[in-house]
Amino acid sequence: RDDTGYSDPYVKIRMFNKNRKLWKHKGREKHTRKQTLNPVWNYDVEDPIKQKVKDTFTRVEFECWDYDRAIFGGNGNDDFMGFNALTRTEIIQACERSPSG
């Protein structure tokens, strides 16, 4: 959290096939949510992912970071907020359970 009591979160997404990185998306430039503690992205990553990557990934990693501007007392170093990884199977199962499918 910043001195304002809020964060400016963004997410980095990486897709892997076993331990080989296939694709990455750095969300800082376009997808930072400013001054919030409850960010919502609703970002569809399907468009930028090539078909061959989409069909071969085995794991997706998500890192959440707080964008730290070098003004207002910030040091300019983004702060790590959290991490999660999902397997392809977990994603498929979640999509099947989703009402929008």
GROMACS .gro file of C-alpha atoms in nm:
model
  101
    1ARG     CA    1   0.000   0.000   0.000
    2ASP     CA    2   0.113   0.353  -0.075
    3ASP     CA    3   0.112   0.647   0.166
    4THR     CA    4  -0.237   0.726   0.032
    5GLY     CA    5  -0.365   0.395   0.174
    6TYR     CA    6  -0.424   0.256  -0.173
    7SER     CA    7  -0.225   0.057  -0.427
    8ASP     CA    8  -0.171   0.090  -0.800
    9PRO     CA    9  -0.174  -0.283  -0.884
   10TYR     CA   10  -0.091  -0.454  -1.210
   11VAL     CA   11  -0.044  -0.818  -1.303
   12LYS     CA   12   0.233  -0.996  -1.492
   13ILE     CA   13   0.116  -1.315  -1.665
   14ARG     CA   14   0.347  -1.591  -1.788
   15MET     CA   15   0.254  -1.915  -1.964
   16PHE     CA   16   0.476  -2.223  -1.951
   17ASN     CA   17   0.501  -2.564  -2.110
   18LYS     CA   18   0.665  -2.762  -1.831
   19ASN     CA   19   0.949  -2.523  -1.737
   20ARG     CA   20   0.985  -2.348  -2.073
   21LYS     CA   21   0.837  -1.997  -2.091
   22LEU     CA   22   0.607  -1.966  -2.393
   23TRP     CA   23   0.451  -1.624  -2.351
   24LYS     CA   24   0.450  -1.331  -2.112
   25HIS     CA   25   0.240  -1.022  -2.063
   26LYS     CA   26   0.364  -0.730  -1.856
   27GLY     CA   27   0.057  -0.539  -1.749
   28ARG     CA   28   0.224  -0.232  -1.603
   29GLU     CA   29   0.210  -0.005  -1.904
   30LYS     CA   30  -0.157  -0.037  -1.997
   31HIS     CA   31  -0.333  -0.223  -1.720
   32THR     CA   32  -0.237  -0.059  -1.390
   33ARG     CA   33  -0.543   0.007  -1.176
   34LYS     CA   34  -0.485   0.333  -0.995
   35GLN     CA   35  -0.553   0.393  -0.625
   36THR     CA   36  -0.754   0.085  -0.536
   37LEU     CA   37  -0.749  -0.201  -0.289
   38ASN     CA   38  -0.999  -0.405  -0.495
   39PRO     CA   39  -0.876  -0.412  -0.856
   40VAL     CA   40  -1.077  -0.571  -1.134
   41TRP     CA   41  -0.919  -0.638  -1.472
   42ASN     CA   42  -1.165  -0.844  -1.680
   43TYR     CA   43  -0.883  -0.864  -1.933
   44ASP     CA   44  -0.911  -1.123  -2.207
   45VAL     CA   45  -0.561  -1.253  -2.277
   46GLU     CA   46  -0.680  -1.481  -2.557
   47ASP     CA   47  -0.632  -1.219  -2.829
   48PRO     CA   48  -0.255  -1.172  -2.789
   49ILE     CA   49  -0.181  -1.541  -2.736
   50LYS     CA   50  -0.085  -1.731  -3.047
   51GLN     CA   51  -0.285  -2.046  -3.115
   52LYS     CA   52   0.014  -2.279  -3.077
   53VAL     CA   53   0.090  -2.136  -2.732
   54LYS     CA   54  -0.273  -2.157  -2.623
   55ASP     CA   55  -0.287  -2.526  -2.715
   56THR     CA   56   0.041  -2.627  -2.552
   57PHE     CA   57   0.067  -2.443  -2.220
   58THR     CA   58   0.070  -2.649  -1.900
   59ARG     CA   59   0.086  -2.373  -1.634
   60VAL     CA   60   0.004  -2.003  -1.600
   61GLU     CA   61   0.169  -1.782  -1.339
   62PHE     CA   62   0.030  -1.453  -1.213
   63GLU     CA   63   0.233  -1.197  -1.020
   64CYS     CA   64   0.065  -0.892  -0.871
   65TRP     CA   65   0.277  -0.579  -0.827
   66ASP     CA   66   0.214  -0.231  -0.689
   67TYR     CA   67   0.336   0.038  -0.928
   68ASP     CA   68   0.550   0.280  -0.728
   69ARG     CA   69   0.605   0.620  -0.882
   70ALA     CA   70   0.927   0.798  -0.790
   71ILE     CA   71   0.727   1.100  -0.678
   72PHE     CA   72   0.539   1.170  -0.356
   73GLY     CA   73   0.808   0.993  -0.155
   74GLY     CA   74   0.809   0.673  -0.360
   75ASN     CA   75   1.141   0.517  -0.451
   76GLY     CA   76   1.034   0.407  -0.800
   77ASN     CA   77   1.072   0.037  -0.719
   78ASP     CA   78   0.749  -0.155  -0.769
   79ASP     CA   79   0.643  -0.364  -0.470
   80PHE     CA   80   0.561  -0.734  -0.499
   81MET     CA   81   0.208  -0.805  -0.371
   82GLY     CA   82   0.138  -1.171  -0.449
   83PHE     CA   83   0.171  -1.476  -0.670
   84ASN     CA   84  -0.050  -1.759  -0.792
   85ALA     CA   85  -0.005  -2.036  -1.046
   86LEU     CA   86  -0.272  -2.248  -1.213
   87THR     CA   87  -0.234  -2.560  -1.421
   88ARG     CA   88  -0.411  -2.601  -1.753
   89THR     CA   89  -0.642  -2.857  -1.589
   90GLU     CA   90  -0.740  -2.614  -1.311
   91ILE     CA   91  -0.821  -2.344  -1.565
   92ILE     CA   92  -1.033  -2.577  -1.778
   93GLN     CA   93  -1.222  -2.701  -1.470
   94ALA     CA   94  -1.288  -2.344  -1.355
   95CYS     CA   95  -1.419  -2.250  -1.701
   96GLU     CA   96  -1.650  -2.551  -1.703
   97ARG     CA   97  -1.793  -2.448  -1.362
   98SER     CA   98  -1.837  -2.085  -1.469
   99PRO     CA   99  -2.197  -1.984  -1.550
  100SER     CA  100  -2.072  -1.799  -1.860
  101GLY     CA  101  -1.876  -2.113  -1.961
   0.00000   0.00000   0.00000
